[in-house]
């Protein structure tokens, strides 16, 4: 039985000639040569730095960091005999699969970061009439299985089943029914927002997970996907915080004051970022969130910031206490090790709707608090909001302009968009089973596919071209 499942983990095309690499290693390597991977160097992680200011993470540098952290976690788990045996019983852990999924996990992210994802989801449902909207994780699967052009022999990246399954952080399609936060379960609310496949790719979800052992829950990540997810959280919580600190974008005094205030309260009745997080975790993770551990996490994070991120620091290479700027980097490295070493694998799920691999509860609470610093003190800044509002308006306008163009003058659309829309229309006319090419779904989704092949600055250029505020010669760059 195990041998049969192992065979299904790595189905893929064979390569002529000698090949010393495993199939999972080939998955990992081919990502680095993909056009969709190169694009990530031009896509915002949290805040755009295209204005020539501080050097901040983009989606590519973020993904590289996630891959490094994830591989460390995977090797730690299988380096323990008991952990390796349990991992095998639950579907297996391959460090190469984990690294491949980590490198590729953001391939489908919209331009301009999460705010781009929000606006594309809105216009997908209200303008393009796509009931399952847009979601970056689902777009990643669409790119990996259909859109990336790697070979004339097949569409997509021809990943093994294990890598495709590991990319499915939310292994379900979108729940499109009505949701009420006060009445629906946390799992149902989550499934209305986060999902890993559109309807057009639902077969990919089923086929990729065939290797899992009998009885493995349908709505639970594979072990390798859980490791990637944890590494993503650790990287966002620590590395992004480090970047914003060195860019002097954080008001450390304000953060420490809010941490202290939330720690002293008996209930989360206020509106500080840490009180809002308290309420969200309490409602979103029943049975795993613990108020006592949360307050301990607030205290530990406060101590962490005081040790590694001094409140008063200048813009030079050292802070006001004479500590070199690298002290924060050293401290972040220690934090990464702290959280990597706290990842556990269990026979039972960590919480009712949770995974089999997760951070120890104490450290999980700390990570949630650290992540909230970026959300509450960077993303919610008024200057960041102003920039993001402009980016949202630009992206919304691009969808409208391309949609209008596709209706009025389809034959002169950019080549890739025109080609994909024609293929989707042909499939719709002939039926899903009549095509050799993978099913594309509604032609209107191709507009979103096209925009998600562009970087931030390319979207800016395209907008200037389509609105007539830039020389039309630039349009040549978008006709491939």
CSV table of C-alpha atoms in Angstrom, one decimal:
chain,number,residue,atom,x,y,z
A,1,UNK,CA,0.0,0.0,0.0
A,2,UNK,CA,2.7,2.5,1.0
A,3,UNK,CA,4.7,1.7,-2.2
A,4,UNK,CA,1.7,2.3,-4.3
A,5,UNK,CA,1.1,5.6,-2.6
A,6,UNK,CA,4.7,6.6,-3.0
A,7,UNK,CA,4.5,5.9,-6.7
A,8,UNK,CA,1.6,8.3,-7.0
A,9,UNK,CA,3.5,11.0,-5.1
A,10,UNK,CA,5.9,11.6,-8.0
A,11,UNK,CA,4.1,10.9,-11.4
A,12,UNK,CA,5.6,13.0,-14.1
A,13,UNK,CA,7.2,12.9,-17.5
A,14,UNK,CA,10.5,11.1,-17.8
A,15,UNK,CA,13.6,12.8,-19.1
A,16,UNK,CA,15.7,11.3,-21.8
A,17,UNK,CA,19.4,10.6,-21.0
A,18,UNK,CA,21.0,10.3,-17.6
A,19,UNK,CA,19.2,12.3,-14.8
A,20,UNK,CA,20.7,12.1,-11.3
A,21,UNK,CA,18.0,14.4,-9.8
A,22,UNK,CA,14.9,13.1,-8.2
A,23,UNK,CA,11.6,14.1,-9.6
A,24,UNK,CA,10.9,16.3,-6.6
A,25,UNK,CA,14.3,18.0,-7.1
A,26,UNK,CA,13.4,18.7,-10.7
A,27,UNK,CA,10.2,20.3,-9.6
A,28,UNK,CA,12.3,22.6,-7.4
A,29,UNK,CA,14.8,23.4,-10.0
A,30,UNK,CA,12.4,24.2,-12.9
A,31,UNK,CA,10.7,26.9,-10.9
A,32,UNK,CA,13.8,29.0,-11.0
A,33,UNK,CA,13.6,29.1,-14.8
A,34,UNK,CA,9.9,29.9,-15.1
A,35,UNK,CA,8.7,33.2,-16.3
A,36,UNK,CA,6.2,33.4,-13.5
A,37,UNK,CA,9.0,33.0,-11.0
A,38,UNK,CA,11.1,35.8,-12.6
A,39,UNK,CA,8.0,38.1,-12.4
A,40,UNK,CA,7.9,37.8,-8.6
A,41,UNK,CA,11.0,40.1,-8.4
A,42,UNK,CA,8.7,42.9,-9.7
A,43,UNK,CA,5.7,42.3,-7.4
A,44,UNK,CA,5.1,43.9,-4.0
A,45,UNK,CA,5.4,41.8,-0.8
A,46,UNK,CA,3.8,44.3,1.7
A,47,UNK,CA,4.9,47.8,0.7
A,48,UNK,CA,6.3,48.8,-2.7
A,49,UNK,CA,9.8,50.3,-2.8
A,50,UNK,CA,9.7,51.3,-6.4
A,51,UNK,CA,10.1,55.0,-5.4
A,52,UNK,CA,13.8,54.6,-4.8
A,53,UNK,CA,13.4,54.4,-1.0
A,54,UNK,CA,14.4,51.6,1.3
A,55,UNK,CA,15.1,48.2,-0.1
A,56,UNK,CA,12.2,46.0,1.1
A,57,UNK,CA,11.1,42.5,0.4
A,58,UNK,CA,9.5,41.7,-2.9
A,59,UNK,CA,7.6,38.4,-3.6
A,60,UNK,CA,10.8,36.7,-4.9
A,61,UNK,CA,13.0,37.5,-2.0
A,62,UNK,CA,10.2,36.6,0.4
A,63,UNK,CA,9.7,33.2,-1.4
A,64,UNK,CA,13.4,32.5,-1.2
A,65,UNK,CA,13.4,33.1,2.6
A,66,UNK,CA,10.3,30.9,3.0
A,67,UNK,CA,12.0,28.1,1.1
A,68,UNK,CA,15.1,28.3,3.3
A,69,UNK,CA,13.0,28.2,6.5
A,70,UNK,CA,10.7,25.5,5.2
A,71,UNK,CA,13.6,23.2,4.2
A,72,UNK,CA,15.0,23.6,7.7
A,73,UNK,CA,11.7,22.5,9.3
A,74,UNK,CA,11.3,19.5,6.9
A,75,UNK,CA,14.9,18.3,7.6
A,76,UNK,CA,14.3,18.6,11.3
A,77,UNK,CA,11.1,16.6,11.2
A,78,UNK,CA,12.5,13.7,9.2
A,79,UNK,CA,15.8,13.8,11.1
A,80,UNK,CA,13.9,12.5,14.1
A,81,UNK,CA,13.1,8.8,13.9
A,82,UNK,CA,9.7,9.1,15.5
A,83,UNK,CA,8.9,12.1,13.4
A,84,UNK,CA,9.9,10.4,10.2
A,85,UNK,CA,7.7,7.4,11.0
A,86,UNK,CA,4.7,9.5,11.8
A,87,UNK,CA,5.3,11.6,8.7
A,88,UNK,CA,5.4,8.5,6.5
A,89,UNK,CA,2.1,7.3,8.0
A,90,UNK,CA,0.5,10.7,7.1
A,91,UNK,CA,1.6,11.0,3.5
A,92,UNK,CA,5.4,11.7,3.8
A,93,UNK,CA,7.7,14.7,4.0
A,94,UNK,CA,10.3,15.3,1.2
A,95,UNK,CA,12.5,18.4,1.8
A,96,UNK,CA,12.7,19.0,-2.0
A,97,UNK,CA,8.9,19.0,-2.3
A,98,UNK,CA,8.7,21.4,0.6
A,99,UNK,CA,11.3,23.7,-0.9
A,100,UNK,CA,9.6,23.6,-4.4
A,101,UNK,CA,6.2,24.5,-2.9
A,102,UNK,CA,7.8,27.3,-0.9
A,103,UNK,CA,9.5,28.8,-3.9
A,104,UNK,CA,6.3,28.6,-6.0
A,105,UNK,CA,3.6,29.4,-3.3
A,106,UNK,CA,3.3,33.1,-4.4
A,107,UNK,CA,3.4,32.6,-8.2
A,108,UNK,CA,-0.3,33.6,-8.5
A,109,UNK,CA,-0.1,36.8,-6.4
A,110,UNK,CA,-1.7,39.8,-8.0
A,111,UNK,CA,0.3,42.9,-8.7
A,112,UNK,CA,0.7,45.3,-5.8
A,113,UNK,CA,0.4,42.7,-3.1
A,114,UNK,CA,-2.7,41.7,-1.1
A,115,UNK,CA,-4.6,44.9,-2.0
A,116,UNK,CA,-4.3,43.9,-5.6
A,117,UNK,CA,-5.8,40.5,-4.8
A,118,UNK,CA,-8.7,42.2,-3.1
A,119,UNK,CA,-9.6,44.4,-6.0
A,120,UNK,CA,-9.3,41.6,-8.5
A,121,UNK,CA,-11.6,39.4,-6.5
A,122,UNK,CA,-14.2,42.2,-6.4
A,123,UNK,CA,-14.1,43.0,-10.1
A,124,UNK,CA,-13.9,39.3,-11.0
A,125,UNK,CA,-17.3,38.7,-9.4
A,126,UNK,CA,-19.0,42.1,-10.1
A,127,UNK,CA,-17.7,42.9,-13.6
A,128,UNK,CA,-16.4,39.7,-15.1
A,129,UNK,CA,-19.3,37.6,-13.6
A,130,UNK,CA,-16.9,34.9,-12.2
A,131,UNK,CA,-18.7,33.4,-9.2
A,132,UNK,CA,-15.5,32.1,-7.6
A,133,UNK,CA,-13.7,35.5,-8.1
A,134,UNK,CA,-10.0,35.7,-7.7
A,135,UNK,CA,-7.6,34.2,-5.1
A,136,UNK,CA,-3.8,34.3,-5.2
A,137,UNK,CA,-3.5,30.6,-4.0
A,138,UNK,CA,-5.9,29.4,-6.6
A,139,UNK,CA,-4.1,31.5,-9.3
A,140,UNK,CA,-0.9,29.8,-8.3
A,141,UNK,CA,-2.4,26.4,-9.1
A,142,UNK,CA,-3.7,27.7,-12.4
A,143,UNK,CA,-0.3,29.0,-13.4
A,144,UNK,CA,1.5,25.8,-12.3
A,145,UNK,CA,-0.9,23.5,-14.1
A,146,UNK,CA,-2.0,25.5,-17.2
A,147,UNK,CA,-0.5,28.9,-17.9
A,148,UNK,CA,3.2,28.6,-17.5
A,149,UNK,CA,4.7,27.9,-20.9
A,150,UNK,CA,7.6,25.5,-20.4
A,151,UNK,CA,7.3,22.8,-23.1
A,152,UNK,CA,5.4,22.2,-26.4
A,153,UNK,CA,4.5,18.8,-25.0
A,154,UNK,CA,2.3,20.0,-22.1
A,155,UNK,CA,0.9,23.1,-20.4
A,156,UNK,CA,2.0,24.2,-17.0
A,157,UNK,CA,5.1,23.1,-15.1
A,158,UNK,CA,4.4,19.4,-15.0
A,159,UNK,CA,4.9,19.2,-11.3
A,160,UNK,CA,4.6,15.9,-9.4
A,161,UNK,CA,1.5,15.2,-7.5
A,162,UNK,CA,3.3,15.8,-4.2
A,163,UNK,CA,4.4,19.3,-5.2
A,164,UNK,CA,1.0,20.2,-6.6
A,165,UNK,CA,-0.7,19.0,-3.4
A,166,UNK,CA,1.9,20.9,-1.3
A,167,UNK,CA,1.0,24.1,-3.1
A,168,UNK,CA,-2.7,23.7,-2.0
A,169,UNK,CA,-2.6,25.6,1.3
A,170,UNK,CA,-6.4,25.7,1.3
A,171,UNK,CA,-7.4,22.4,-0.3
A,172,UNK,CA,-10.9,23.2,-1.3
A,173,UNK,CA,-12.8,25.3,-3.9
A,174,UNK,CA,-14.5,28.5,-2.8
A,175,UNK,CA,-17.6,28.4,-0.7
A,176,UNK,CA,-20.0,30.7,-2.5
A,177,UNK,CA,-23.0,30.6,-0.2
A,178,UNK,CA,-24.0,33.4,2.2
A,179,UNK,CA,-21.8,33.8,5.2
A,180,UNK,CA,-22.5,35.5,8.5
A,181,UNK,CA,-19.5,35.8,10.9
A,182,UNK,CA,-21.8,35.6,13.8
A,183,UNK,CA,-23.6,32.4,12.7
A,184,UNK,CA,-21.3,30.5,10.4
A,185,UNK,CA,-18.4,28.3,11.6
A,186,UNK,CA,-14.9,29.8,11.4
A,187,UNK,CA,-14.1,27.1,8.8
A,188,UNK,CA,-17.0,28.1,6.5
A,189,UNK,CA,-16.1,31.8,6.8
A,190,UNK,CA,-12.5,30.9,5.8
A,191,UNK,CA,-13.6,28.9,2.8
A,192,UNK,CA,-15.6,31.8,1.5
A,193,UNK,CA,-12.4,33.9,1.3
A,194,UNK,CA,-9.4,31.5,1.0
A,195,UNK,CA,-9.2,28.5,-1.4
A,196,UNK,CA,-6.7,26.8,-3.6
A,197,UNK,CA,-8.6,25.9,-6.8
A,198,UNK,CA,-11.1,27.6,-9.1
A,199,UNK,CA,-13.9,25.4,-10.4
A,200,UNK,CA,-11.9,25.0,-13.6
A,201,UNK,CA,-9.0,23.3,-11.7
A,202,UNK,CA,-11.1,21.2,-9.3
A,203,UNK,CA,-9.8,18.0,-10.9
A,204,UNK,CA,-6.2,19.0,-10.1
A,205,UNK,CA,-7.1,19.0,-6.4
A,206,UNK,CA,-8.5,15.5,-6.5
A,207,UNK,CA,-5.7,14.0,-8.6
A,208,UNK,CA,-2.9,15.7,-6.6
A,209,UNK,CA,-4.0,14.2,-3.3
A,210,UNK,CA,-4.6,10.6,-4.4
A,211,UNK,CA,-1.3,9.5,-2.7
A,212,UNK,CA,-2.6,10.5,0.8
A,213,UNK,CA,-3.4,7.6,3.2
A,214,UNK,CA,-7.0,6.4,3.5
A,215,UNK,CA,-8.9,8.5,5.9
A,216,UNK,CA,-6.8,11.6,5.5
A,217,UNK,CA,-9.2,14.5,6.0
A,218,UNK,CA,-10.2,16.3,2.7
A,219,UNK,CA,-9.9,19.8,4.2
A,220,UNK,CA,-6.4,19.3,5.7
A,221,UNK,CA,-3.2,20.4,4.1
A,222,UNK,CA,-0.6,17.8,3.3
A,223,UNK,CA,2.3,17.7,5.7
A,224,UNK,CA,4.5,19.4,3.1
A,225,UNK,CA,1.9,22.1,2.6
A,226,UNK,CA,1.7,22.7,6.4
A,227,UNK,CA,5.5,23.1,6.6
A,228,UNK,CA,5.4,25.7,3.7
A,229,UNK,CA,2.5,27.5,5.5
A,230,UNK,CA,4.4,27.7,8.8
A,231,UNK,CA,7.5,28.9,7.1
A,232,UNK,CA,5.5,31.6,5.3
A,233,UNK,CA,4.2,32.8,8.7
A,234,UNK,CA,7.6,32.8,10.3
A,235,UNK,CA,9.1,34.7,7.5
A,236,UNK,CA,6.3,37.3,7.4
A,237,UNK,CA,6.4,37.7,11.1
A,238,UNK,CA,10.2,38.0,11.5
A,239,UNK,CA,11.9,39.0,8.2
A,240,UNK,CA,9.4,41.6,7.2
A,241,UNK,CA,9.4,43.1,10.7
A,242,UNK,CA,13.2,43.3,10.4
A,243,UNK,CA,13.0,45.1,7.0
A,244,UNK,CA,10.5,47.7,8.3
A,245,UNK,CA,12.6,48.3,11.4
A,246,UNK,CA,15.8,49.0,9.3
A,247,UNK,CA,13.7,51.2,7.0
A,248,UNK,CA,12.7,53.3,10.0
A,249,UNK,CA,9.0,52.7,9.2
A,250,UNK,CA,8.0,51.4,12.7
A,251,UNK,CA,7.2,53.6,15.7
A,252,UNK,CA,8.6,51.2,18.3
A,253,UNK,CA,7.4,53.3,21.3
A,254,UNK,CA,3.8,53.2,20.1
A,255,UNK,CA,4.0,49.4,19.5
A,256,UNK,CA,5.4,48.8,22.9
A,257,UNK,CA,2.8,51.0,24.5
A,258,UNK,CA,0.0,49.1,22.8
A,259,UNK,CA,1.5,45.7,23.8
A,260,UNK,CA,1.6,46.8,27.4
A,261,UNK,CA,-1.9,48.2,27.4
A,262,UNK,CA,-3.4,45.0,25.8
A,263,UNK,CA,-1.5,42.8,28.3
A,264,UNK,CA,-3.0,44.6,31.2
A,265,UNK,CA,-6.6,44.4,30.1
A,266,UNK,CA,-9.1,41.8,31.1
A,267,UNK,CA,-11.0,41.8,27.8
A,268,UNK,CA,-10.3,42.9,24.2
A,269,UNK,CA,-12.8,45.8,24.2
A,270,UNK,CA,-10.6,48.4,22.6
A,271,UNK,CA,-9.4,49.0,19.1
A,272,UNK,CA,-5.6,48.7,19.3
A,273,UNK,CA,-4.2,46.2,16.8
A,274,UNK,CA,-3.5,43.7,19.5
A,275,UNK,CA,-7.0,43.8,21.0
A,276,UNK,CA,-8.5,43.3,17.5
A,277,UNK,CA,-6.1,40.3,17.0
A,278,UNK,CA,-7.3,39.0,20.4
A,279,UNK,CA,-10.9,38.9,19.2
A,280,UNK,CA,-10.0,37.5,15.8
A,281,UNK,CA,-8.0,34.6,17.2
A,282,UNK,CA,-10.6,33.9,19.9
A,283,UNK,CA,-13.3,33.5,17.3
A,284,UNK,CA,-11.2,32.0,14.5
A,285,UNK,CA,-9.3,29.3,16.4
A,286,UNK,CA,-11.7,28.0,19.1
A,287,UNK,CA,-10.0,25.3,21.2
A,288,UNK,CA,-6.5,26.4,20.3
A,289,UNK,CA,-6.4,30.1,21.1
A,290,UNK,CA,-5.7,30.6,24.8
A,291,UNK,CA,-6.0,33.9,26.6
A,292,UNK,CA,-3.3,33.2,29.1
A,293,UNK,CA,-0.9,32.2,26.4
A,294,UNK,CA,-1.8,35.2,24.4
A,295,UNK,CA,-1.0,37.6,27.2
A,296,UNK,CA,2.3,35.7,27.7
A,297,UNK,CA,3.0,36.1,24.0
A,298,UNK,CA,2.4,39.9,24.3
A,299,UNK,CA,4.9,40.0,27.1
A,300,UNK,CA,7.5,37.9,25.2
A,301,UNK,CA,7.1,39.9,22.0
A,302,UNK,CA,7.5,43.1,24.0
A,303,UNK,CA,10.8,41.7,25.5
A,304,UNK,CA,11.9,40.6,22.1
A,305,UNK,CA,11.4,44.1,20.6
A,306,UNK,CA,13.3,45.7,23.5
A,307,UNK,CA,16.2,43.2,23.1
A,308,UNK,CA,16.5,43.2,19.3
A,309,UNK,CA,14.8,46.4,18.1
A,310,UNK,CA,15.7,49.3,20.3
A,311,UNK,CA,13.0,52.0,20.6
A,312,UNK,CA,15.3,54.9,19.8
A,313,UNK,CA,17.6,54.5,16.9
A,314,UNK,CA,19.0,56.9,14.4
A,315,UNK,CA,19.3,56.6,10.6
A,316,UNK,CA,23.0,55.8,10.7
A,317,UNK,CA,24.6,52.4,11.0
A,318,UNK,CA,24.1,52.2,14.7
A,319,UNK,CA,21.4,53.1,17.2
A,320,UNK,CA,21.5,55.6,20.0
A,321,UNK,CA,22.8,53.0,22.4
A,322,UNK,CA,25.8,52.4,20.1
A,323,UNK,CA,24.6,49.0,19.0
A,324,UNK,CA,25.3,48.2,15.3
A,325,UNK,CA,22.4,47.8,12.9
A,326,UNK,CA,23.4,44.1,12.5
A,327,UNK,CA,22.2,43.5,16.0
A,328,UNK,CA,18.6,43.3,14.8
A,329,UNK,CA,19.6,40.9,12.1
A,330,UNK,CA,21.4,38.7,14.6
A,331,UNK,CA,18.4,38.8,16.8
A,332,UNK,CA,16.0,37.9,13.9
A,333,UNK,CA,18.3,34.9,13.0
A,334,UNK,CA,17.9,33.7,16.6
A,335,UNK,CA,14.1,34.1,16.4
A,336,UNK,CA,13.9,32.1,13.2
A,337,UNK,CA,15.8,29.3,14.9
A,338,UNK,CA,13.6,29.5,18.0
A,339,UNK,CA,10.4,29.1,15.9
A,340,UNK,CA,11.8,26.4,13.5
A,341,UNK,CA,12.8,24.3,16.6
A,342,UNK,CA,9.3,24.6,18.0
A,343,UNK,CA,7.5,23.0,15.0
A,344,UNK,CA,5.8,19.7,16.0
A,345,UNK,CA,4.1,16.8,14.2
A,346,UNK,CA,1.2,15.0,15.9
A,347,UNK,CA,-1.1,12.0,15.2
A,348,UNK,CA,-4.1,14.3,15.7
A,349,UNK,CA,-4.9,17.7,14.3
A,350,UNK,CA,-3.7,20.7,16.3
A,351,UNK,CA,-7.2,22.2,16.3
A,352,UNK,CA,-10.6,21.1,15.0
A,353,UNK,CA,-10.0,22.3,11.4
A,354,UNK,CA,-6.2,22.4,11.7
A,355,UNK,CA,-3.1,20.6,10.4
A,356,UNK,CA,-1.0,17.7,11.7
A,357,UNK,CA,2.1,19.9,11.8
A,358,UNK,CA,2.2,23.3,13.5
A,359,UNK,CA,4.1,25.5,15.9
A,360,UNK,CA,3.9,24.7,19.6
A,361,UNK,CA,1.0,26.6,21.1
A,362,UNK,CA,3.1,29.1,23.0
A,363,UNK,CA,5.2,30.0,19.9
A,364,UNK,CA,2.1,30.0,17.7
A,365,UNK,CA,0.6,32.8,19.8
A,366,UNK,CA,3.9,34.7,19.5
A,367,UNK,CA,3.9,34.5,15.8
A,368,UNK,CA,0.4,35.8,15.6
A,369,UNK,CA,1.4,38.8,17.6
A,370,UNK,CA,4.5,39.5,15.5
A,371,UNK,CA,2.5,39.2,12.3
A,372,UNK,CA,0.0,41.8,13.7
A,373,UNK,CA,2.8,44.4,13.9
A,374,UNK,CA,3.1,44.5,10.1
A,375,UNK,CA,-0.7,44.5,9.7
A,376,UNK,CA,-1.4,47.1,12.3
A,377,UNK,CA,1.5,49.5,12.1
A,378,UNK,CA,2.6,49.3,8.4
A,379,UNK,CA,-0.4,48.3,6.3
A,380,UNK,CA,-2.8,50.6,8.3
A,381,UNK,CA,-0.5,53.7,8.0
A,382,UNK,CA,-2.3,56.6,6.2
A,383,UNK,CA,0.6,57.1,3.7
A,384,UNK,CA,0.6,53.4,2.9
A,385,UNK,CA,-3.2,53.5,2.5
A,386,UNK,CA,-3.0,56.5,0.1
A,387,UNK,CA,-0.5,54.6,-2.1
A,388,UNK,CA,-2.6,51.4,-2.0
A,389,UNK,CA,-5.8,53.2,-2.9
A,390,UNK,CA,-4.2,54.5,-6.0
A,391,UNK,CA,-2.9,51.1,-6.9
A,392,UNK,CA,-6.3,49.6,-6.3
A,393,UNK,CA,-8.0,52.2,-8.6
A,394,UNK,CA,-5.3,51.6,-11.3
A,395,UNK,CA,-5.8,47.8,-11.2
A,396,UNK,CA,-9.6,48.1,-11.3
A,397,UNK,CA,-9.4,50.4,-14.2
A,398,UNK,CA,-7.1,48.0,-16.1
A,399,UNK,CA,-9.6,45.2,-15.7
A,400,UNK,CA,-12.4,47.4,-17.0
A,401,UNK,CA,-10.3,48.7,-20.0
A,402,UNK,CA,-9.2,45.2,-21.0
A,403,UNK,CA,-12.7,43.8,-20.6
A,404,UNK,CA,-14.2,46.6,-22.8
A,405,UNK,CA,-11.4,46.1,-25.3
A,406,UNK,CA,-12.1,42.3,-25.5
A,407,UNK,CA,-15.7,43.1,-26.3
A,408,UNK,CA,-15.1,45.8,-28.9
A,409,UNK,CA,-11.9,44.8,-30.6
A,410,UNK,CA,-11.0,41.2,-29.7
A,411,UNK,CA,-8.7,40.7,-32.7
A,412,UNK,CA,-6.2,43.3,-31.6
A,413,UNK,CA,-5.8,42.4,-28.0
A,414,UNK,CA,-2.2,41.6,-26.8
A,415,UNK,CA,-1.2,38.3,-28.3
A,416,UNK,CA,-1.1,36.2,-25.2
A,417,UNK,CA,-4.5,37.5,-23.9
A,418,UNK,CA,-6.1,37.1,-27.3
A,419,UNK,CA,-4.7,33.5,-27.7
A,420,UNK,CA,-5.9,32.4,-24.3
A,421,UNK,CA,-9.4,33.9,-24.7
A,422,UNK,CA,-9.8,32.2,-28.1
A,423,UNK,CA,-8.8,28.9,-26.6
A,424,UNK,CA,-11.2,29.3,-23.7
A,425,UNK,CA,-14.0,30.3,-26.0
A,426,UNK,CA,-13.3,27.3,-28.3
A,427,UNK,CA,-13.4,24.9,-25.3
A,428,UNK,CA,-16.7,26.4,-24.1
A,429,UNK,CA,-18.2,25.9,-27.5
A,430,UNK,CA,-17.0,22.3,-27.9
A,431,UNK,CA,-17.4,21.0,-24.4
A,432,UNK,CA,-14.9,20.2,-21.6
A,433,UNK,CA,-14.1,16.7,-22.7
A,434,UNK,CA,-13.4,17.6,-26.4
A,435,UNK,CA,-10.1,19.4,-25.9
A,436,UNK,CA,-6.5,18.1,-25.6
A,437,UNK,CA,-5.6,21.3,-23.8
A,438,UNK,CA,-6.4,21.7,-20.1
A,439,UNK,CA,-9.8,23.3,-19.4
A,440,UNK,CA,-9.5,27.1,-19.2
A,441,UNK,CA,-13.0,27.9,-17.9
A,442,UNK,CA,-14.7,31.2,-18.7
A,443,UNK,CA,-12.8,33.4,-21.2
A,444,UNK,CA,-13.2,36.4,-18.9
A,445,UNK,CA,-10.8,34.8,-16.4
A,446,UNK,CA,-8.0,35.2,-19.0
A,447,UNK,CA,-8.0,38.9,-18.3
A,448,UNK,CA,-7.0,38.2,-14.7
A,449,UNK,CA,-4.5,35.6,-15.9
A,450,UNK,CA,-2.9,38.3,-18.1
A,451,UNK,CA,-2.7,40.9,-15.4
A,452,UNK,CA,-1.1,38.3,-13.1
A,453,UNK,CA,1.6,37.8,-15.6
A,454,UNK,CA,2.8,41.4,-15.1
A,455,UNK,CA,4.8,43.1,-12.4
A,456,UNK,CA,3.8,46.3,-10.5
A,457,UNK,CA,5.6,48.7,-12.8
A,458,UNK,CA,4.4,46.9,-15.9
A,459,UNK,CA,0.8,47.5,-14.7
A,460,UNK,CA,1.7,51.2,-14.3
A,461,UNK,CA,3.0,51.3,-17.8
A,462,UNK,CA,0.1,49.4,-19.3
A,463,UNK,CA,-2.3,51.8,-17.6
A,464,UNK,CA,-0.5,54.8,-19.1
A,465,UNK,CA,-0.7,53.3,-22.5
A,466,UNK,CA,-4.3,52.3,-22.4
A,467,UNK,CA,-5.4,55.7,-21.0
A,468,UNK,CA,-3.3,57.6,-23.6
A,469,UNK,CA,-0.9,59.3,-21.2
A,470,UNK,CA,2.2,57.6,-22.5
A,471,UNK,CA,3.9,57.0,-25.8
A,472,UNK,CA,2.2,54.0,-27.5
A,473,UNK,CA,5.6,52.6,-28.4
A,474,UNK,CA,5.6,51.0,-24.9
A,475,UNK,CA,2.7,48.8,-25.9
A,476,UNK,CA,5.2,46.5,-27.7
A,477,UNK,CA,6.2,45.2,-24.3
A,478,UNK,CA,2.7,43.8,-23.7
A,479,UNK,CA,2.2,42.0,-27.0
A,480,UNK,CA,3.9,38.8,-26.1
